[in-house]
Coordinates of N, CA and C in Angstrom, one line a residue:
M59 N 88.2 -44.0 -27.7 CA 87.1 -44.8 -27.4 C 87.3 -45.6 -26.2
A60 N 86.4 -45.6 -25.3 CA 86.5 -46.3 -24.0 C 86.5 -47.9 -24.2
Q61 N 87.1 -48.6 -23.2 CA 87.1 -50.0 -23.2 C 85.7 -50.6 -23.4
G62 N 85.5 -51.5 -24.3 CA 84.2 -52.0 -24.6 C 83.2 -51.2 -25.3
S63 N 83.7 -50.0 -25.8 CA 82.9 -49.1 -26.5 C 83.0 -49.4 -28.0
H64 N 81.9 -49.2 -28.7 CA 81.9 -49.4 -30.2 C 81.3 -48.1 -30.8
S65 N 81.6 -48.0 -32.1 CA 81.2 -46.8 -32.9 C 80.4 -47.3 -34.1
G66 N 79.4 -46.5 -34.4 CA 78.7 -46.7 -35.7 C 78.2 -45.4 -36.2
A67 N 78.0 -45.4 -37.5 CA 77.6 -44.1 -38.2 C 76.8 -44.4 -39.5
F68 N 76.1 -43.4 -39.9 CA 75.5 -43.4 -41.2 C 75.9 -42.1 -41.9
L69 N 76.1 -42.3 -43.2 CA 76.3 -41.1 -44.1 C 75.3 -41.2 -45.2
C70 N 74.7 -40.1 -45.4 CA 73.7 -40.1 -46.5 C 73.7 -38.7 -47.2
D71 N 73.2 -38.8 -48.4 CA 73.1 -37.7 -49.3 C 71.7 -37.5 -49.7
L72 N 71.3 -36.2 -49.9 CA 69.9 -35.9 -50.3 C 69.8 -35.9 -51.8
A73 N 68.8 -36.5 -52.3 CA 68.6 -36.6 -53.8 C 68.1 -35.2 -54.3
N74 N 68.8 -34.6 -55.1 CA 68.4 -33.3 -55.8 C 67.9 -32.3 -54.8
Y75 N 68.6 -32.1 -53.7 CA 68.1 -31.3 -52.6 C 67.8 -29.9 -53.1
Y76 N 68.7 -29.3 -53.9 CA 68.4 -27.9 -54.3 C 67.1 -27.7 -55.0
E77 N 66.7 -28.7 -55.7 CA 65.5 -28.6 -56.5 C 64.2 -28.7 -55.7
Y78 N 64.3 -29.1 -54.4 CA 63.1 -29.3 -53.6 C 62.9 -28.2 -52.5
I79 N 63.8 -27.1 -52.6 CA 63.6 -26.0 -51.6 C 62.3 -25.3 -51.9
D80 N 61.4 -25.4 -51.0 CA 60.1 -24.7 -51.2 C 60.3 -23.2 -50.8
H81 N 60.0 -22.3 -51.7 CA 60.3 -20.9 -51.5 C 59.5 -20.3 -50.4
E82 N 58.2 -20.7 -50.2 CA 57.4 -20.1 -49.2 C 57.9 -20.6 -47.8
V83 N 58.2 -21.9 -47.7 CA 58.7 -22.5 -46.5 C 60.1 -21.8 -46.1
L84 N 60.9 -21.6 -47.1 CA 62.2 -20.9 -46.9 C 62.0 -19.5 -46.3
W85 N 61.0 -18.8 -46.9 CA 60.7 -17.4 -46.5 C 60.3 -17.5 -45.0
E86 N 59.4 -18.4 -44.6 CA 58.9 -18.4 -43.2 C 60.0 -18.8 -42.3
R87 N 60.8 -19.8 -42.7 CA 62.0 -20.2 -41.8 C 63.0 -19.1 -41.7
G88 N 63.3 -18.4 -42.7 CA 64.2 -17.3 -42.7 C 63.7 -16.2 -41.8
K89 N 62.5 -15.9 -41.9 CA 61.9 -14.9 -41.0 C 61.9 -15.3 -39.5
R90 N 61.6 -16.5 -39.3 CA 61.6 -17.0 -37.9 C 63.0 -17.0 -37.3
R91 N 64.0 -17.2 -38.1 CA 65.4 -17.3 -37.6 C 66.1 -15.9 -37.6
G92 N 65.4 -14.9 -38.1 CA 66.0 -13.6 -38.1 C 67.0 -13.4 -39.3
F93 N 66.8 -14.2 -40.3 CA 67.7 -14.0 -41.5 C 67.4 -12.6 -42.1
P94 N 68.3 -11.9 -42.6 CA 68.1 -10.6 -43.2 C 67.0 -10.7 -44.4
M95 N 65.8 -10.2 -44.2 CA 64.8 -10.4 -45.1 C 65.0 -9.7 -46.5
A96 N 65.7 -8.6 -46.5 CA 66.1 -8.0 -47.7 C 66.9 -8.9 -48.6
V97 N 67.9 -9.5 -48.0 CA 68.7 -10.5 -48.7 C 67.9 -11.7 -49.2
L98 N 67.1 -12.2 -48.3 CA 66.2 -13.3 -48.7 C 65.3 -12.9 -49.9
A99 N 64.7 -11.7 -49.8 CA 63.8 -11.3 -50.9 C 64.6 -11.2 -52.2
I100 N 65.8 -10.7 -52.2 CA 66.6 -10.6 -53.4 C 66.9 -12.0 -54.0
A101 N 67.3 -12.8 -53.1 CA 67.7 -14.2 -53.5 C 66.4 -14.9 -54.0
L102 N 65.3 -14.8 -53.4 CA 64.1 -15.5 -53.8 C 63.5 -14.9 -55.1
N103 N 63.7 -13.6 -55.3 CA 63.3 -12.9 -56.5 C 64.1 -13.5 -57.7
Q104 N 65.4 -13.7 -57.5 CA 66.2 -14.3 -58.5 C 65.8 -15.8 -58.7
A105 N 65.5 -16.5 -57.7 CA 65.2 -17.9 -57.8 C 63.8 -18.1 -58.5
R106 N 62.9 -17.1 -58.3 CA 61.6 -17.2 -58.8 C 61.4 -16.5 -60.2
A107 N 62.5 -16.0 -60.7 CA 62.4 -15.4 -62.0 C 61.9 -16.3 -63.1
K108 N 61.2 -15.8 -64.1 CA 60.7 -16.7 -65.2 C 61.8 -17.3 -65.9
R109 N 61.7 -18.6 -66.2 CA 62.7 -19.4 -66.8 C 62.3 -19.7 -68.2
F110 N 63.3 -19.8 -69.1 CA 63.0 -20.2 -70.5 C 63.9 -21.4 -70.7
L111 N 63.4 -22.4 -71.4 CA 64.1 -23.6 -71.8 C 64.5 -23.4 -73.2
G112 N 65.8 -23.5 -73.5 CA 66.3 -23.2 -74.9 C 67.1 -24.4 -75.4
F113 N 67.0 -24.5 -76.7 CA 67.9 -25.5 -77.4 C 68.2 -24.9 -78.8
G114 N 69.4 -24.5 -79.0 CA 69.7 -23.9 -80.3 C 69.0 -22.6 -80.4
D115 N 68.3 -22.4 -81.5 CA 67.5 -21.2 -81.8 C 66.1 -21.3 -81.2
V116 N 65.7 -22.4 -80.6 CA 64.4 -22.5 -80.1 C 64.3 -22.3 -78.6
A117 N 63.4 -21.5 -78.2 CA 63.2 -21.2 -76.7 C 61.7 -21.4 -76.4
V118 N 61.4 -22.1 -75.3 CA 60.1 -22.4 -74.9 C 59.8 -21.7 -73.6
D119 N 58.7 -21.0 -73.5 CA 58.3 -20.3 -72.3 C 58.0 -21.3 -71.2
V120 N 58.5 -21.1 -70.0 CA 58.3 -22.0 -68.9 C 57.7 -21.2 -67.7
R121 N 57.1 -21.8 -66.8 CA 56.5 -21.1 -65.7 C 57.5 -20.5 -64.7
F122 N 56.9 -19.7 -63.8 CA 57.7 -19.1 -62.7 C 57.9 -20.2 -61.6
P123 N 59.1 -20.6 -61.3 CA 59.3 -21.6 -60.3 C 58.9 -21.2 -58.9
R124 N 58.3 -22.2 -58.2 CA 57.9 -21.9 -56.8 C 58.8 -22.7 -55.8
R125 N 59.7 -23.5 -56.3 CA 60.6 -24.2 -55.5 C 61.9 -24.4 -56.3
G126 N 62.9 -24.7 -55.5 CA 64.2 -24.9 -56.1 C 65.2 -23.7 -56.1
L127 N 66.4 -24.0 -56.0 CA 67.5 -23.0 -56.1 C 68.5 -23.5 -57.1
A128 N 69.1 -22.6 -57.9 CA 70.1 -23.0 -58.8 C 71.4 -23.4 -58.0
A129 N 71.9 -24.5 -58.2 CA 73.1 -25.0 -57.4 C 74.3 -24.1 -57.5
G130 N 74.4 -23.4 -58.6 CA 75.6 -22.4 -58.8 C 75.3 -21.0 -58.3
D131 N 74.1 -20.8 -57.8 CA 73.7 -19.5 -57.2 C 74.5 -19.2 -56.0
G132 N 75.0 -17.9 -55.9 CA 75.9 -17.5 -54.8 C 75.2 -17.6 -53.5
F133 N 73.8 -17.4 -53.5 CA 73.1 -17.5 -52.2 C 72.7 -18.9 -51.8
A134 N 72.8 -19.9 -52.8 CA 72.2 -21.2 -52.6 C 72.8 -21.9 -51.4
T135 N 74.0 -21.9 -51.2 CA 74.7 -22.7 -50.0 C 74.1 -22.2 -48.7
T136 N 74.0 -20.9 -48.6 CA 73.4 -20.3 -47.3 C 71.9 -20.6 -47.2
L137 N 71.2 -20.5 -48.3 CA 69.8 -20.7 -48.2 C 69.4 -22.1 -47.9
V138 N 70.1 -23.1 -48.4 CA 69.8 -24.5 -48.1 C 70.0 -24.8 -46.6
Q139 N 70.9 -24.1 -46.0 CA 71.1 -24.2 -44.6 C 70.0 -23.6 -43.8
V140 N 69.6 -22.4 -44.2 CA 68.5 -21.7 -43.5 C 67.2 -22.6 -43.6
F141 N 67.0 -23.2 -44.8 CA 65.9 -24.1 -45.0 C 65.9 -25.3 -44.1
A142 N 67.1 -25.8 -43.9 CA 67.2 -27.1 -43.1 C 67.3 -26.9 -41.6
L143 N 67.7 -25.7 -41.2 CA 68.0 -25.5 -39.7 C 66.9 -25.9 -38.8
D144 N 65.7 -25.4 -39.0 CA 64.6 -25.8 -38.0 C 64.3 -27.3 -37.9
P145 N 64.1 -28.0 -39.1 CA 63.9 -29.4 -38.9 C 65.1 -30.2 -38.3
L146 N 66.3 -29.8 -38.7 CA 67.5 -30.5 -38.2 C 67.7 -30.2 -36.7
E147 N 67.4 -29.0 -36.3 CA 67.5 -28.7 -34.9 C 66.5 -29.5 -34.1
A148 N 65.3 -29.7 -34.5 CA 64.3 -30.5 -33.9 C 64.8 -32.0 -33.8
W149 N 65.3 -32.4 -35.0 CA 65.9 -33.8 -35.0 C 67.0 -34.0 -34.0
S150 N 67.9 -33.0 -33.9 CA 69.0 -33.1 -32.9 C 68.5 -33.2 -31.5
H151 N 67.4 -32.5 -31.1 CA 66.9 -32.5 -29.8 C 66.4 -33.9 -29.5
K152 N 65.9 -34.6 -30.5 CA 65.4 -36.0 -30.3 C 66.5 -37.0 -30.2
H153 N 67.7 -36.7 -30.8 CA 68.8 -37.6 -30.9 C 70.1 -37.0 -30.4
P154 N 70.1 -36.5 -29.1 CA 71.4 -35.8 -28.7 C 72.6 -36.7 -28.6
E155 N 72.4 -38.0 -28.6 CA 73.5 -39.0 -28.5 C 74.1 -39.3 -29.9
V156 N 73.5 -38.7 -30.9 CA 74.0 -39.0 -32.3 C 74.2 -37.6 -33.0
P157 N 75.4 -37.0 -32.7 CA 75.6 -35.7 -33.3 C 75.5 -35.8 -34.8
L158 N 75.0 -34.7 -35.4 CA 74.8 -34.7 -36.9 C 75.6 -33.6 -37.5
T159 N 76.3 -33.9 -38.5 CA 77.1 -32.9 -39.3 C 76.4 -32.8 -40.7
M160 N 76.3 -31.6 -41.2 CA 75.7 -31.4 -42.5 C 76.6 -30.6 -43.3
F161 N 76.9 -31.0 -44.5 CA 77.6 -30.2 -45.5 C 76.8 -30.2 -46.7
I162 N 76.1 -29.1 -47.0 CA 75.2 -28.8 -48.1 C 74.1 -29.8 -48.0
D163 N 74.2 -31.0 -48.7 CA 73.2 -32.0 -48.7 C 73.7 -33.3 -48.3
D164 N 74.8 -33.4 -47.6 CA 75.4 -34.6 -47.1 C 75.3 -34.6 -45.6
F165 N 74.9 -35.7 -45.0 CA 74.8 -35.8 -43.5 C 75.7 -37.0 -43.0
L166 N 76.2 -36.7 -41.8 CA 77.0 -37.8 -41.1 C 76.4 -37.8 -39.6
G167 N 75.9 -38.9 -39.2 CA 75.5 -39.1 -37.8 C 76.3 -40.2 -37.2
S168 N 76.8 -40.1 -36.0 CA 77.6 -41.1 -35.5 C 77.5 -41.1 -33.9
T169 N 77.8 -42.3 -33.4 CA 77.8 -42.4 -31.9 C 78.7 -43.5 -31.5
S170 N 79.1 -43.5 -30.2 CA 79.9 -44.5 -29.6 C 79.3 -44.9 -28.3
A171 N 79.2 -46.2 -28.0 CA 78.6 -46.7 -26.8 C 78.8 -48.2 -26.8
Q172 N 78.1 -48.9 -25.9 CA 78.1 -50.4 -25.9 C 77.4 -50.8 -27.3
E173 N 77.8 -51.9 -27.8 CA 77.3 -52.4 -29.1 C 75.8 -52.3 -29.3
H174 N 75.0 -52.8 -28.3 CA 73.6 -52.8 -28.5 C 73.0 -51.4 -28.5
L175 N 73.7 -50.5 -27.8 CA 73.2 -49.1 -27.8 C 73.5 -48.4 -29.1
V176 N 74.7 -48.7 -29.7 CA 75.0 -48.1 -31.0 C 74.0 -48.5 -32.0
V177 N 73.6 -49.8 -32.1 CA 72.7 -50.3 -33.1 C 71.3 -49.5 -32.9
G178 N 70.9 -49.4 -31.7 CA 69.6 -48.7 -31.4 C 69.7 -47.3 -31.8
R179 N 70.7 -46.6 -31.4 CA 70.8 -45.2 -31.6 C 71.0 -44.9 -33.1
V180 N 71.8 -45.6 -33.8 CA 72.1 -45.3 -35.2 C 70.9 -45.6 -36.0
T181 N 70.2 -46.7 -35.8 CA 69.1 -47.1 -36.6 C 67.9 -46.1 -36.4
S182 N 67.7 -45.8 -35.1 CA 66.6 -44.9 -34.7 C 66.8 -43.5 -35.3
A183 N 68.0 -43.0 -35.2 CA 68.4 -41.7 -35.7 C 68.3 -41.6 -37.2
A184 N 68.8 -42.6 -37.9 CA 68.8 -42.6 -39.3 C 67.4 -42.7 -39.9
A185 N 66.5 -43.5 -39.2 CA 65.1 -43.6 -39.7 C 64.4 -42.3 -39.5
D186 N 64.7 -41.7 -38.3 CA 64.0 -40.4 -38.0 C 64.5 -39.3 -39.0
L187 N 65.8 -39.4 -39.3 CA 66.3 -38.4 -40.3 C 65.7 -38.5 -41.6
Q188 N 65.5 -39.8 -42.0 CA 64.8 -40.0 -43.3 C 63.4 -39.4 -43.3
D189 N 62.7 -39.7 -42.2 CA 61.3 -39.1 -42.0 C 61.4 -37.6 -42.1
T190 N 62.3 -37.0 -41.3 CA 62.5 -35.5 -41.3 C 62.7 -35.0 -42.7
V191 N 63.6 -35.6 -43.4 CA 64.0 -35.1 -44.7 C 62.8 -35.1 -45.6
E192 N 62.0 -36.2 -45.6 CA 60.8 -36.3 -46.4 C 59.7 -35.4 -46.0
S193 N 59.4 -35.3 -44.7 CA 58.2 -34.6 -44.2 C 58.5 -33.1 -44.0
E194 N 59.7 -32.7 -43.6 CA 59.9 -31.3 -43.3 C 60.8 -30.6 -44.3
M195 N 61.5 -31.4 -45.1 CA 62.4 -30.8 -46.1 C 61.9 -31.1 -47.5
G196 N 60.9 -32.0 -47.6 CA 60.3 -32.2 -48.9 C 61.1 -32.9 -50.0
C197 N 62.2 -33.6 -49.5 CA 63.0 -34.4 -50.5 C 63.2 -35.8 -50.0
K198 N 64.1 -36.5 -50.6 CA 64.4 -37.9 -50.2 C 65.9 -38.1 -50.1
V199 N 66.2 -39.1 -49.3 CA 67.6 -39.5 -49.1 C 67.9 -40.4 -50.3
A200 N 69.1 -40.1 -50.9 CA 69.6 -40.9 -52.1 C 70.2 -42.2 -51.5
Q201 N 69.4 -43.2 -51.4 CA 69.8 -44.4 -50.8 C 71.0 -45.1 -51.5
H202 N 71.1 -44.9 -52.8 CA 72.2 -45.5 -53.5 C 73.6 -44.8 -53.1
K203 N 73.5 -43.7 -52.4 CA 74.7 -43.0 -52.0 C 74.8 -43.0 -50.5
S204 N 74.0 -43.8 -49.8 CA 74.1 -43.8 -48.3 C 74.9 -45.0 -47.9
V205 N 75.6 -44.8 -46.7 CA 76.6 -45.8 -46.3 C 76.4 -45.9 -44.7
I206 N 76.6 -47.1 -44.2 CA 76.7 -47.3 -42.8 C 78.1 -47.8 -42.5
V207 N 78.7 -47.4 -41.4 CA 80.1 -47.8 -41.0 C 80.0 -48.2 -39.6
A208 N 81.0 -49.0 -39.2 CA 81.0 -49.5 -37.8 C 82.5 -49.8 -37.4
S209 N 82.7 -49.9 -36.1 CA 84.0 -50.1 -35.6 C 84.4 -51.6 -35.6
S210 N 83.5 -52.5 -36.0 CA 83.8 -53.9 -36.1 C 82.9 -54.5 -37.1
D211 N 83.4 -55.7 -37.7 CA 82.6 -56.4 -38.7 C 81.3 -56.9 -38.0
R212 N 81.3 -57.3 -36.8 CA 80.2 -57.8 -36.1 C 79.1 -56.7 -36.0
L213 N 79.5 -55.5 -35.5 CA 78.6 -54.4 -35.4 C 78.0 -54.0 -36.8
L214 N 78.9 -54.0 -37.8 CA 78.4 -53.7 -39.1 C 77.3 -54.6 -39.6
K215 N 77.5 -55.9 -39.3 CA 76.5 -56.9 -39.7 C 75.2 -56.6 -38.9
K216 N 75.3 -56.3 -37.6 CA 74.1 -56.0 -36.9 C 73.4 -54.7 -37.4
L217 N 74.2 -53.7 -37.7 CA 73.6 -52.5 -38.3 C 73.0 -52.8 -39.7
G218 N 73.7 -53.6 -40.5 CA 73.1 -54.0 -41.8 C 71.8 -54.7 -41.6
G219 N 71.7 -55.6 -40.6 CA 70.4 -56.3 -40.4 C 69.3 -55.3 -40.0
A220 N 69.7 -54.4 -39.1 CA 68.7 -53.4 -38.7 C 68.2 -52.5 -39.8
F221 N 69.1 -52.1 -40.7 CA 68.8 -51.2 -41.8 C 68.1 -51.9 -42.9
G222 N 68.2 -53.3 -43.0 CA 67.6 -54.0 -44.0 C 68.0 -53.6 -45.4
N223 N 67.1 -53.4 -46.3 CA 67.4 -53.1 -47.7 C 68.1 -51.7 -47.8
F224 N 68.0 -50.9 -46.8 CA 68.6 -49.5 -46.9 C 70.1 -49.6 -46.5
A225 N 70.6 -50.8 -46.1 CA 72.0 -50.9 -45.7 C 72.9 -51.0 -46.9
G226 N 72.4 -51.4 -48.1 CA 73.3 -51.7 -49.2 C 74.0 -53.0 -49.0
T227 N 75.1 -53.1 -49.6 CA 75.9 -54.4 -49.4 C 76.8 -54.3 -48.2
V228 N 76.6 -55.3 -47.3 CA 77.4 -55.3 -46.1 C 78.4 -56.4 -46.2

């Protein structure tokens, strides 16, 4: 880190991400990205199979799902990335100074610069990520599992003030 430079970051988790994967949107994004459509068709056929809810000897007929992936499904990890790629790529073009790392449904965005730039970059990027998650990915950020971090207590307090209620306890 350069002299006078500060770092700030946000970490967030998506709430029940696998449950919100829209199959039609996944199909279109997969096609646009050149994902093997035979593989996607097989995976979606499995994901859209009729489900039954059972308890003991009782089973209730349930509808065909139109969204969601089973978290233990062998295709799920790849498919959630295919689903997220377009919106996150667009987000990254808007915020090149805040590199974003994604692991399944966890995000880390961070930057280093002068203190006032860190506050602006991190708060703008995090707010836009929340909008992207809700509008393009159809789910929400699990705010109770989100965290902000900073290279100094002073910067952390500034970030906490900028994030308001979304900052948690600072």
